[in-house]
Short mmCIF file of C-alpha atoms in Angstrom, two decimals:
data_model
loop_
_atom_site.label_atom_id
_atom_site.label_comp_id
_atom_site.label_asym_id
_atom_site.label_seq_id
_atom_site.Cartn_x
_atom_site.Cartn_y
_atom_site.Cartn_z
CA MET A 1 91.28 94.12 96.78
CA ALA A 2 89.44 95.04 99.99
CA LYS A 3 91.60 95.37 103.07
CA GLN A 4 90.77 92.97 105.88
CA MET A 5 90.16 95.00 109.01
CA THR A 6 91.55 94.04 112.39
CA PHE A 7 89.77 95.41 115.45
CA GLY A 8 90.67 95.23 119.08
CA VAL A 9 87.55 94.45 121.14
CA ILE A 10 86.91 95.60 124.70
CA VAL A 11 83.92 93.96 126.35
CA GLY A 12 82.68 96.12 129.21
CA ASN A 13 81.37 94.55 132.39
CA ARG A 14 80.29 95.81 135.81
CA GLY A 15 80.00 93.25 138.53
CA PHE A 16 76.65 94.14 140.11
CA PHE A 17 74.95 93.83 136.71
CA PRO A 18 74.19 90.35 135.33
CA ASP A 19 77.55 88.71 134.55
CA GLN A 20 76.10 86.37 131.96
CA LEU A 21 75.35 89.38 129.76
CA ALA A 22 79.09 90.03 129.43
CA LYS A 23 79.63 86.41 128.49
CA THR A 24 76.89 86.25 125.86
CA GLY A 25 77.64 89.77 124.68
CA ARG A 26 81.28 88.92 123.99
CA GLU A 27 80.28 85.80 122.08
CA GLU A 28 77.75 87.73 120.03
CA ILE A 29 80.01 90.63 119.02
CA LEU A 30 82.85 88.32 118.03
CA ARG A 31 80.46 86.19 115.99
CA VAL A 32 79.10 89.25 114.18
CA LEU A 33 82.56 90.62 113.43
CA ALA A 34 83.78 87.26 112.13
CA ALA A 35 80.75 86.97 109.86
CA ASP A 36 81.66 90.39 108.46
CA GLY A 37 85.19 89.21 107.66
CA ILE A 38 86.77 91.24 110.46
CA ARG A 39 89.69 89.82 112.44
CA THR A 40 89.53 90.47 116.18
CA ILE A 41 91.98 90.74 119.04
CA ALA A 42 90.38 90.41 122.48
CA LEU A 43 90.96 88.93 125.90
CA THR A 44 89.83 85.32 126.24
CA PRO A 45 87.70 83.91 129.07
CA GLU A 46 90.90 82.24 130.31
CA GLU A 47 92.63 85.63 130.64
CA SER A 48 89.83 87.56 132.35
CA LYS A 49 86.34 86.95 133.67
CA PHE A 50 84.29 86.10 130.54
CA GLY A 51 87.02 87.77 128.45
CA ALA A 52 85.68 91.17 129.60
CA VAL A 53 87.41 94.20 131.14
CA GLU A 54 86.38 95.36 134.59
CA THR A 55 89.21 95.34 137.14
CA PRO A 56 92.54 97.23 137.03
CA THR A 57 94.30 93.91 136.38
CA GLU A 58 92.01 93.11 133.45
CA ALA A 59 92.52 96.60 132.05
CA ARG A 60 96.28 96.09 132.19
CA LEU A 61 96.02 92.68 130.53
CA CYS A 62 93.93 94.18 127.73
CA GLY A 63 96.31 97.11 127.30
CA ASP A 64 99.28 94.75 127.09
CA LEU A 65 97.49 92.57 124.52
CA PHE A 66 96.63 95.53 122.30
CA ARG A 67 100.13 96.96 122.61
CA LYS A 68 101.58 93.63 121.49
CA HIS A 69 99.42 93.83 118.33
CA ARG A 70 99.60 97.60 117.84
CA ASP A 71 100.85 97.32 114.23
CA GLU A 72 97.90 95.11 113.29
CA ILE A 73 94.99 96.87 114.98
CA ASP A 74 93.08 99.30 112.74
CA GLY A 75 90.56 100.35 115.37
CA VAL A 76 88.96 99.38 118.67
CA ILE A 77 85.34 98.47 119.37
CA VAL A 78 84.09 99.02 122.90
CA THR A 79 80.99 96.87 123.34
CA LEU A 80 78.70 97.30 126.33
CA PRO A 81 76.46 94.27 126.88
CA ASN A 82 75.73 95.75 130.32
CA PHE A 83 76.56 99.08 131.99
CA GLY A 84 80.30 98.39 131.83
CA GLU A 85 83.09 99.49 134.13
CA GLU A 86 84.01 102.91 132.78
CA ARG A 87 87.43 103.07 134.47
CA GLY A 88 88.46 99.67 133.19
CA ILE A 89 87.60 100.65 129.62
CA VAL A 90 89.54 103.92 129.57
CA ASP A 91 92.51 102.42 131.43
CA ALA A 92 92.74 99.62 128.87
CA LEU A 93 92.72 102.16 126.05
CA ARG A 94 95.30 104.40 127.69
CA LEU A 95 97.61 101.52 128.59
CA SER A 96 97.43 100.17 125.03
CA THR A 97 99.04 103.42 123.76
CA LEU A 98 97.07 102.92 120.54
CA LYS A 99 96.23 105.98 118.44
CA VAL A 100 93.42 104.46 116.41
CA PRO A 101 89.68 105.16 116.07
CA VAL A 102 87.39 103.79 118.77
CA LEU A 103 83.72 102.86 118.23
CA VAL A 104 81.40 102.65 121.25
CA GLN A 105 78.47 100.23 120.90
CA ALA A 106 75.79 99.58 123.54
CA THR A 107 73.36 96.67 123.37
CA PRO A 108 69.70 97.64 123.97
CA ASP A 109 67.47 96.36 126.74
CA ARG A 110 64.24 94.57 125.88
CA ALA A 111 61.20 96.41 127.22
CA ALA A 112 59.49 93.10 127.99
CA ASP A 113 62.42 91.81 130.04
CA MET A 114 63.66 94.45 132.49
CA LYS A 115 64.07 92.30 135.60
CA ILE A 116 67.36 92.39 137.48
CA SER A 117 68.50 89.13 135.89
CA HIS A 118 68.43 90.57 132.35
CA ARG A 119 68.53 94.36 132.70
CA ARG A 120 71.56 95.79 130.90
CA ASP A 121 71.57 99.55 131.59
CA SER A 122 74.06 99.92 128.71
CA PHE A 123 71.93 102.88 127.55
CA CYS A 124 73.23 104.72 130.60
CA GLY A 125 76.65 103.07 130.73
CA LYS A 126 77.53 104.32 127.25
CA MET A 127 77.28 107.89 128.52
CA SER A 128 79.63 107.13 131.40
CA ALA A 129 82.15 105.41 129.14
CA CYS A 130 82.10 108.35 126.72
CA ASN A 131 82.41 110.83 129.57
CA ASN A 132 85.53 109.08 130.80
CA MET A 133 87.08 108.86 127.34
CA MET A 134 86.49 112.58 127.00
CA GLN A 135 88.23 113.16 130.34
CA TYR A 136 91.18 111.02 129.24
CA GLY A 137 91.49 112.80 125.92
CA ILE A 138 90.70 109.64 123.94
CA PRO A 139 88.80 110.42 120.71
CA TYR A 140 85.93 108.07 119.93
CA SER A 141 83.09 107.52 117.47
CA LEU A 142 79.46 106.57 118.03
CA THR A 143 76.98 104.23 116.38
CA GLU A 144 74.13 105.87 114.47
CA GLN A 145 71.63 104.77 117.13
CA HIS A 146 72.45 105.21 120.80
CA THR A 147 71.86 101.51 121.45
CA VAL A 148 72.02 98.96 118.67
CA GLN A 149 71.80 95.19 118.50
CA PRO A 150 75.13 93.70 117.30
CA ASP A 151 73.49 91.30 114.84
CA SER A 152 71.30 93.99 113.25
CA ASP A 153 71.58 95.57 109.81
CA ALA A 154 71.94 98.93 111.54
CA PHE A 155 75.12 97.80 113.29
CA ARG A 156 76.50 96.29 110.09
CA LYS A 157 76.16 99.74 108.55
CA ASP A 158 77.97 101.18 111.57
CA LEU A 159 80.76 98.66 111.04
CA ALA A 160 81.12 99.53 107.36
CA TRP A 161 81.24 103.23 108.23
CA PHE A 162 83.74 102.69 111.05
CA SER A 163 85.95 100.52 108.85
CA SER A 164 86.03 103.34 106.34
CA VAL A 165 87.03 105.81 109.07
CA CYS A 166 89.81 103.47 110.22
CA ARG A 167 91.21 103.05 106.70
CA VAL A 168 91.48 106.82 106.30
CA VAL A 169 93.19 107.30 109.65
CA ARG A 170 95.66 104.45 109.08
CA GLY A 171 96.31 105.62 105.53
CA PHE A 172 97.29 109.08 106.79
CA THR A 173 99.59 107.74 109.50
CA ASN A 174 103.17 108.48 108.46
CA LEU A 175 101.99 109.23 104.92
CA ARG A 176 104.70 110.21 102.43
CA VAL A 177 103.73 112.29 99.41
CA GLY A 178 105.86 112.67 96.30
CA ALA A 179 106.12 116.19 94.83
CA ILE A 180 107.57 115.68 91.36
CA GLY A 181 108.68 118.92 89.78
CA ALA A 182 108.01 122.52 90.76
CA ARG A 183 104.60 124.09 91.13
CA PRO A 184 103.75 125.75 87.80
CA ALA A 185 104.10 129.52 88.11
CA ALA A 186 100.53 130.03 86.88
CA PHE A 187 99.09 127.98 89.75
CA ASN A 188 99.54 130.03 92.92
CA THR A 189 96.21 128.52 93.94
CA VAL A 190 97.82 125.18 94.88
CA ARG A 191 100.43 126.59 97.26
CA TYR A 192 100.48 124.82 100.61
CA SER A 193 102.38 124.51 103.88
CA GLU A 194 104.67 121.51 104.23
CA LYS A 195 105.08 122.31 107.90
CA LEU A 196 101.36 122.12 108.67
CA LEU A 197 101.18 118.78 106.86
CA GLU A 198 104.21 117.57 108.80
CA ARG A 199 102.47 118.45 112.04
CA SER A 200 99.77 115.96 111.01
CA GLY A 201 102.36 113.29 110.22
CA ILE A 202 102.38 113.85 106.44
CA SER A 203 105.83 114.20 104.88
CA VAL A 204 106.56 115.55 101.41
CA ASP A 205 109.47 114.21 99.35
CA THR A 206 110.57 116.25 96.35
CA LEU A 207 112.06 115.22 93.01
CA ASP A 208 113.21 117.82 90.51
CA LEU A 209 112.14 117.38 86.88
CA SER A 210 115.78 117.56 85.84
CA GLU A 211 116.37 114.36 87.81
CA VAL A 212 113.35 112.73 86.19
CA LEU A 213 114.53 113.60 82.70
CA GLY A 214 118.10 112.57 83.55
CA ARG A 215 116.96 109.14 84.75
CA ILE A 216 114.80 108.74 81.66
CA GLU A 217 117.82 109.51 79.48
CA ARG A 218 119.62 106.50 80.96
CA LEU A 219 116.82 104.08 80.05
CA LYS A 220 116.97 102.20 76.76
CA ASP A 221 113.82 101.60 74.73
CA ASN A 222 114.26 97.83 75.01
CA ASP A 223 114.84 97.72 78.77
CA ASP A 224 112.59 95.11 80.36
CA SER A 225 111.03 97.68 82.69
CA VAL A 226 110.21 100.01 79.79
CA GLN A 227 108.72 97.26 77.66
CA SER A 228 106.69 95.99 80.60
CA LYS A 229 105.29 99.47 81.23
CA LEU A 230 104.55 99.90 77.50
CA ALA A 231 102.52 96.69 77.50
CA ALA A 232 100.65 97.85 80.61
CA ILE A 233 99.78 101.18 78.97
CA GLN A 234 98.57 99.53 75.78
CA SER A 235 96.35 97.14 77.71
CA TYR A 236 95.05 99.93 79.96
CA VAL A 237 93.66 102.31 77.34
CA SER A 238 93.13 102.41 73.57
CA THR A 239 96.26 103.88 71.98
CA ASN A 240 95.17 103.87 68.34
CA ASN A 241 96.78 106.71 66.35
CA ILE A 242 99.31 107.43 69.13
CA PRO A 243 102.92 107.39 67.85
CA LEU A 244 105.06 104.61 69.31
CA ALA A 245 107.76 107.15 70.19
CA ALA A 246 105.30 108.97 72.44
CA LEU A 247 104.24 105.71 74.10
CA ILE A 248 107.87 104.83 74.79
CA LYS A 249 108.37 108.23 76.43
CA MET A 250 105.32 107.66 78.64
CA SER A 251 106.62 104.22 79.57
CA LYS A 252 109.99 105.59 80.64
CA LEU A 253 108.33 108.36 82.62
CA GLY A 254 106.15 105.79 84.39
CA VAL A 255 109.14 103.58 85.22
CA VAL A 256 111.15 106.45 86.68
CA ILE A 257 108.28 107.79 88.79
CA GLU A 258 107.27 104.40 90.17
CA GLN A 259 110.86 103.41 90.98
CA TRP A 260 111.44 106.69 92.80
CA MET A 261 108.20 106.36 94.77
CA GLN A 262 109.15 102.85 95.84
CA GLN A 263 112.61 104.02 96.90
CA THR A 264 111.19 106.89 98.97
CA TYR A 265 108.14 104.98 100.29
CA CYS A 266 105.78 107.56 98.80
CA THR A 267 102.18 106.40 98.49
CA VAL A 268 100.68 109.29 96.53
CA SER A 269 102.09 111.90 94.18
CA ALA A 270 101.58 115.29 92.57
CA ILE A 271 103.35 116.03 89.30
CA GLN A 272 104.39 119.13 87.37
CA CYS A 273 102.81 119.19 83.96
CA TRP A 274 101.85 122.56 82.56
CA THR A 275 103.85 123.02 80.32
CA SER A 276 107.39 121.86 81.11
CA LEU A 277 107.00 118.16 80.30
CA GLU A 278 105.33 118.96 77.00
CA GLU A 279 107.94 121.49 75.88
CA TYR A 280 111.05 119.67 77.04
CA PHE A 281 110.07 116.00 76.99
CA GLY A 282 107.29 115.79 74.44
CA VAL A 283 104.35 114.05 76.16
CA VAL A 284 101.82 114.71 78.91
CA PRO A 285 102.01 112.53 82.05
CA CYS A 286 98.25 111.99 82.18
CA THR A 287 98.08 108.27 81.34
CA VAL A 288 100.88 107.41 83.76
CA MET A 289 99.04 109.33 86.49
CA SER A 290 95.70 107.80 85.54
CA MET A 291 97.14 104.30 85.94
CA MET A 292 98.52 105.12 89.40
CA SER A 293 95.18 106.55 90.53
CA GLU A 294 93.36 103.53 89.09
CA ASN A 295 95.53 101.31 91.30
CA LEU A 296 94.68 103.40 94.40
CA PHE A 297 97.96 105.36 94.40
CA PRO A 298 96.44 108.77 93.67
CA SER A 299 98.34 111.22 91.50
CA ALA A 300 97.39 114.89 91.04
CA CYS A 301 98.61 117.33 88.42
CA GLU A 302 100.01 120.86 88.88
CA VAL A 303 101.86 119.66 92.01
CA ASP A 304 98.64 119.96 93.99
CA ILE A 305 99.78 118.21 97.16
CA CYS A 306 96.61 118.95 99.11
CA GLY A 307 94.67 117.74 96.08
CA THR A 308 96.35 114.36 96.07
CA ILE A 309 95.86 113.81 99.79
CA SER A 310 92.18 114.68 99.22
CA MET A 311 92.08 111.98 96.55
CA HIS A 312 93.83 109.61 98.95
CA ALA A 313 91.20 110.09 101.67
CA LEU A 314 88.40 109.12 99.30
CA ALA A 315 90.32 106.15 97.90
CA LEU A 316 90.99 104.88 101.42
CA ALA A 317 87.41 105.37 102.56
CA SER A 318 85.78 103.74 99.53
CA GLU A 319 88.57 101.42 98.32
CA THR A 320 87.89 102.70 94.79
CA PRO A 321 89.83 105.13 92.54
CA SER A 322 89.64 108.89 92.98
CA ALA A 323 90.14 111.75 90.56
CA LEU A 324 91.10 115.41 90.88
CA LEU A 325 88.71 117.66 88.97
CA ASP A 326 88.15 121.34 88.34
CA TRP A 327 84.90 122.91 89.42
CA ASN A 328 84.91 124.16 85.85
CA ASN A 329 81.65 125.37 84.25
CA ASN A 330 78.03 126.12 84.93
CA TYR A 331 75.62 123.69 83.28
CA GLY A 332 73.08 125.90 81.56
CA SER A 333 70.82 127.63 84.05
CA ASP A 334 70.46 124.76 86.54
CA PRO A 335 71.75 126.16 89.89
CA ASP A 336 72.49 122.69 91.29
CA LYS A 337 74.50 121.37 88.32
CA CYS A 338 77.99 122.09 87.05
CA VAL A 339 80.63 120.66 84.75
CA CYS A 340 83.59 118.95 86.43
CA PHE A 341 86.58 118.64 84.12
CA HIS A 342 90.25 117.84 83.69
CA CYS A 343 92.49 117.48 80.63
CA SER A 344 92.65 114.53 81.71
CA ASN A 345 94.45 112.13 83.98
CA LEU A 346 91.23 110.67 85.40
CA PRO A 347 91.43 106.97 86.29
CA LYS A 348 89.73 104.60 83.87
CA HIS A 349 87.19 103.80 86.60
CA PHE A 350 85.60 107.23 85.97
CA PHE A 351 84.73 106.79 82.31
CA LYS A 352 81.98 105.27 80.23
CA ASP A 353 84.55 104.81 77.47
CA VAL A 354 88.08 106.16 77.29
CA ILE A 355 90.79 106.54 74.66
CA MET A 356 94.25 108.07 74.67
CA ASP A 357 94.47 111.37 72.79
CA PHE A 358 96.37 114.66 72.75
CA GLN A 359 95.92 117.56 75.17
CA ALA A 360 93.75 120.01 73.27
CA ILE A 361 94.52 123.11 75.35
CA ILE A 362 98.32 122.92 75.45
CA ALA A 363 98.58 121.71 71.85
CA GLY A 364 97.83 125.23 70.66
CA THR A 365 101.10 126.51 72.12
CA VAL A 366 103.52 123.54 72.13
CA GLY A 367 102.17 121.52 69.20
CA LYS A 368 99.93 118.48 69.07
CA GLU A 369 102.90 116.13 68.62
CA ASN A 370 104.15 117.06 72.11
CA THR A 371 100.89 116.50 73.97
CA PHE A 372 99.93 112.87 73.46
CA GLY A 373 98.89 110.94 76.57
CA THR A 374 95.60 112.32 77.86
CA CYS A 375 92.74 109.98 78.86
CA VAL A 376 89.70 111.36 77.10
CA GLY A 377 86.08 110.39 77.63
CA ARG A 378 82.77 111.12 79.33
CA VAL A 379 82.51 110.64 83.07
CA LYS A 380 79.87 107.99 83.80
CA ALA A 381 76.80 108.54 85.93
CA GLY A 382 76.79 107.50 89.57
CA ALA A 383 77.05 108.48 93.21
CA MET A 384 79.67 111.12 94.01
CA THR A 385 81.59 112.07 97.12
CA TYR A 386 83.79 115.14 96.91
CA VAL A 387 86.38 116.54 99.32
CA ARG A 388 89.01 119.24 99.44
CA PHE A 389 91.73 119.66 102.06
CA SER A 390 93.77 122.84 102.27
CA THR A 391 96.45 124.27 104.55
CA ASP A 392 95.43 127.54 106.20
CA ASP A 393 98.77 129.17 106.90
CA PHE A 394 97.25 132.30 108.45
CA HIS A 395 95.47 130.33 111.17
CA GLY A 396 97.94 127.45 111.42
CA LYS A 397 95.51 124.65 110.62
CA ILE A 398 94.39 122.21 107.96
CA ARG A 399 90.83 122.73 106.83
CA GLY A 400 88.48 121.46 104.16
CA TYR A 401 85.01 120.68 102.96
CA VAL A 402 83.22 117.45 102.06
CA GLY A 403 79.87 116.39 100.69
CA GLN A 404 77.93 114.13 98.37
CA GLY A 405 76.14 114.48 95.07
CA GLU A 406 76.00 112.57 91.80
CA PHE A 407 77.39 112.49 88.31
CA THR A 408 74.53 112.58 85.79
CA ASN A 409 73.84 111.47 82.23
CA ASP A 410 73.03 115.00 81.09
CA PRO A 411 74.28 115.67 77.54
CA LEU A 412 77.71 117.29 77.25
CA GLU A 413 79.96 117.74 74.25
CA THR A 414 83.46 118.89 75.11
CA PHE A 415 87.05 117.63 75.23
CA GLY A 416 89.19 116.05 77.94
CA GLY A 417 87.59 114.14 80.80
CA ALA A 418 84.34 115.78 81.78
CA GLY A 419 81.05 115.07 83.50
CA VAL A 420 77.98 116.84 84.77
CA ALA A 421 77.63 116.86 88.55
CA ARG A 422 74.52 117.59 90.57
CA ILE A 423 75.17 118.91 94.07
CA PRO A 424 72.28 119.85 96.37
CA ARG A 425 72.50 123.57 97.25
CA LEU A 426 75.48 123.92 94.90
CA GLN A 427 75.32 127.71 94.93
CA LYS A 428 75.84 127.74 98.70
CA LEU A 429 78.86 125.43 98.33
CA LEU A 430 80.35 127.60 95.56
CA ARG A 431 79.91 130.69 97.71
CA LEU A 432 81.69 128.96 100.61
CA ILE A 433 84.58 127.93 98.31
CA CYS A 434 85.01 131.52 97.16
CA GLU A 435 84.45 133.21 100.52
CA ARG A 436 86.94 130.95 102.30
CA GLY A 437 89.45 130.93 99.47
CA PHE A 438 89.51 127.22 98.67
CA GLU A 439 91.23 125.98 95.52
CA HIS A 440 89.40 125.31 92.23
CA HIS A 441 90.49 121.64 92.38
CA VAL A 442 88.31 119.07 94.12
CA ALA A 443 88.80 115.35 94.67
CA ALA A 444 85.90 113.12 93.63
CA ASN A 445 84.99 109.47 93.96
CA PHE A 446 82.10 107.19 92.96
CA SER A 447 80.94 106.53 96.52
CA GLN A 448 78.98 107.83 99.48
CA VAL A 449 81.68 108.19 102.11
CA ALA A 450 81.44 111.86 103.08
CA SER A 451 80.46 111.02 106.65
CA SER A 452 83.42 108.70 107.26
CA VAL A 453 85.92 111.11 105.68
CA HIS A 454 84.50 113.92 107.82
CA GLU A 455 84.73 111.78 110.96
CA ALA A 456 88.33 110.74 110.27
CA ALA A 457 89.44 114.28 109.44
CA THR A 458 87.75 116.08 112.34
CA ARG A 459 87.78 113.59 115.20
CA TYR A 460 91.08 111.78 114.62
CA LEU A 461 93.22 114.05 112.44
CA GLY A 462 92.05 117.22 114.16
CA TRP A 463 91.27 119.15 110.98
CA SER A 464 88.56 121.79 110.55
CA MET A 465 85.91 120.58 108.09
CA TYR A 466 82.69 121.89 106.59
CA ASN A 467 80.22 119.08 105.82
CA HIS A 468 77.87 120.34 103.12
CA ASP A 469 75.48 117.43 103.68
CA LEU A 470 74.72 118.69 107.18
CA GLU A 471 73.84 122.22 106.04
CA ASN A 472 70.33 123.37 105.09
#
């Protein structure tokens, strides 16, 4: 279900420009936002002149209003129907104490109507407003065009993009990540810094596998919670030829993980798999993880914490499920295509068709009977956004890369969850991944949200990002 956005609105006004432009501009922007299903919080004409912000008193009133609704406001739109009073705008933002994205929109003049009674000068005023926000240390975003009519398709695209940015920023505010089990010894590649994540407001809660297995031991097969989870699994994916005993184990694992995440307020998770759960419990956690990711609570394997927060960014931006994939194989001799693969715990959203099966790789060492629970199928064709975040301990920062491509219908016969991806200038991206030491895991999503993820990560989270779409 799509999240309804709530935006604070600041209507700029400067007295020696036509006042009626502030009045009509406020009415227009609120009408456009309402038509787009966006809830707004703004001064009324009874609280300030035309409901705009110009004077120090109006700035204080606006700041107080926003502060009162701080838990509801996802972002702020600064609209400039005329030049706007730059000091009033930045004072209102500072006094609000909000730490949310800000979008600056300026309404264009009409070349045929540039007399003093209708001249806006918002083209110029936008620069002054941005200059002051820069001085005040207030991060802000811009519309695609310097000036844009509020009721235009171009601005509706800006709103959709900005909403996506706001969802990512809010979703990373006080984020709690569940690390379930220890990082497998064979996966040094997914090591990360908890302290760097904490500096960005992301906390990691840990749960040892011994506690998971101990809690499972206390559950009876006929417990209501276990039976409810069993029914959910059987309705989620085809389980033909899967032993009931294995399904019961998966159900108990799902109950324990979800209960713990609720108790600790964790939104996303990363789980130890290879090969402890198979050897000592007798199933893979893939279906349980797939179901969480399908419901927009991303779950990554191999305790890849940075992988799951990468999945989370895409899920927030697009409001659709994400997966964690390996950049896994070349696809013949095509330099712009590759095979993306996992065993798999991909959400059902990713597949043409999907069934539950056993994990073909691990089965060779621990036995097929201990590896039931993978979600197997071909990844469907469609638009693709990919992203990877990583903690750079040597330079004390979080960094990453992002870009767009597509999943194709190219023929592919293999096991697990796999698809063919086409990425423009893929060889350049692969070189960057290797040269900068990024992990082999990448988060992917059926969307085109690279720009909004990049904006949220760089401008509001302060992370260092490479945007492959902007490179030649």
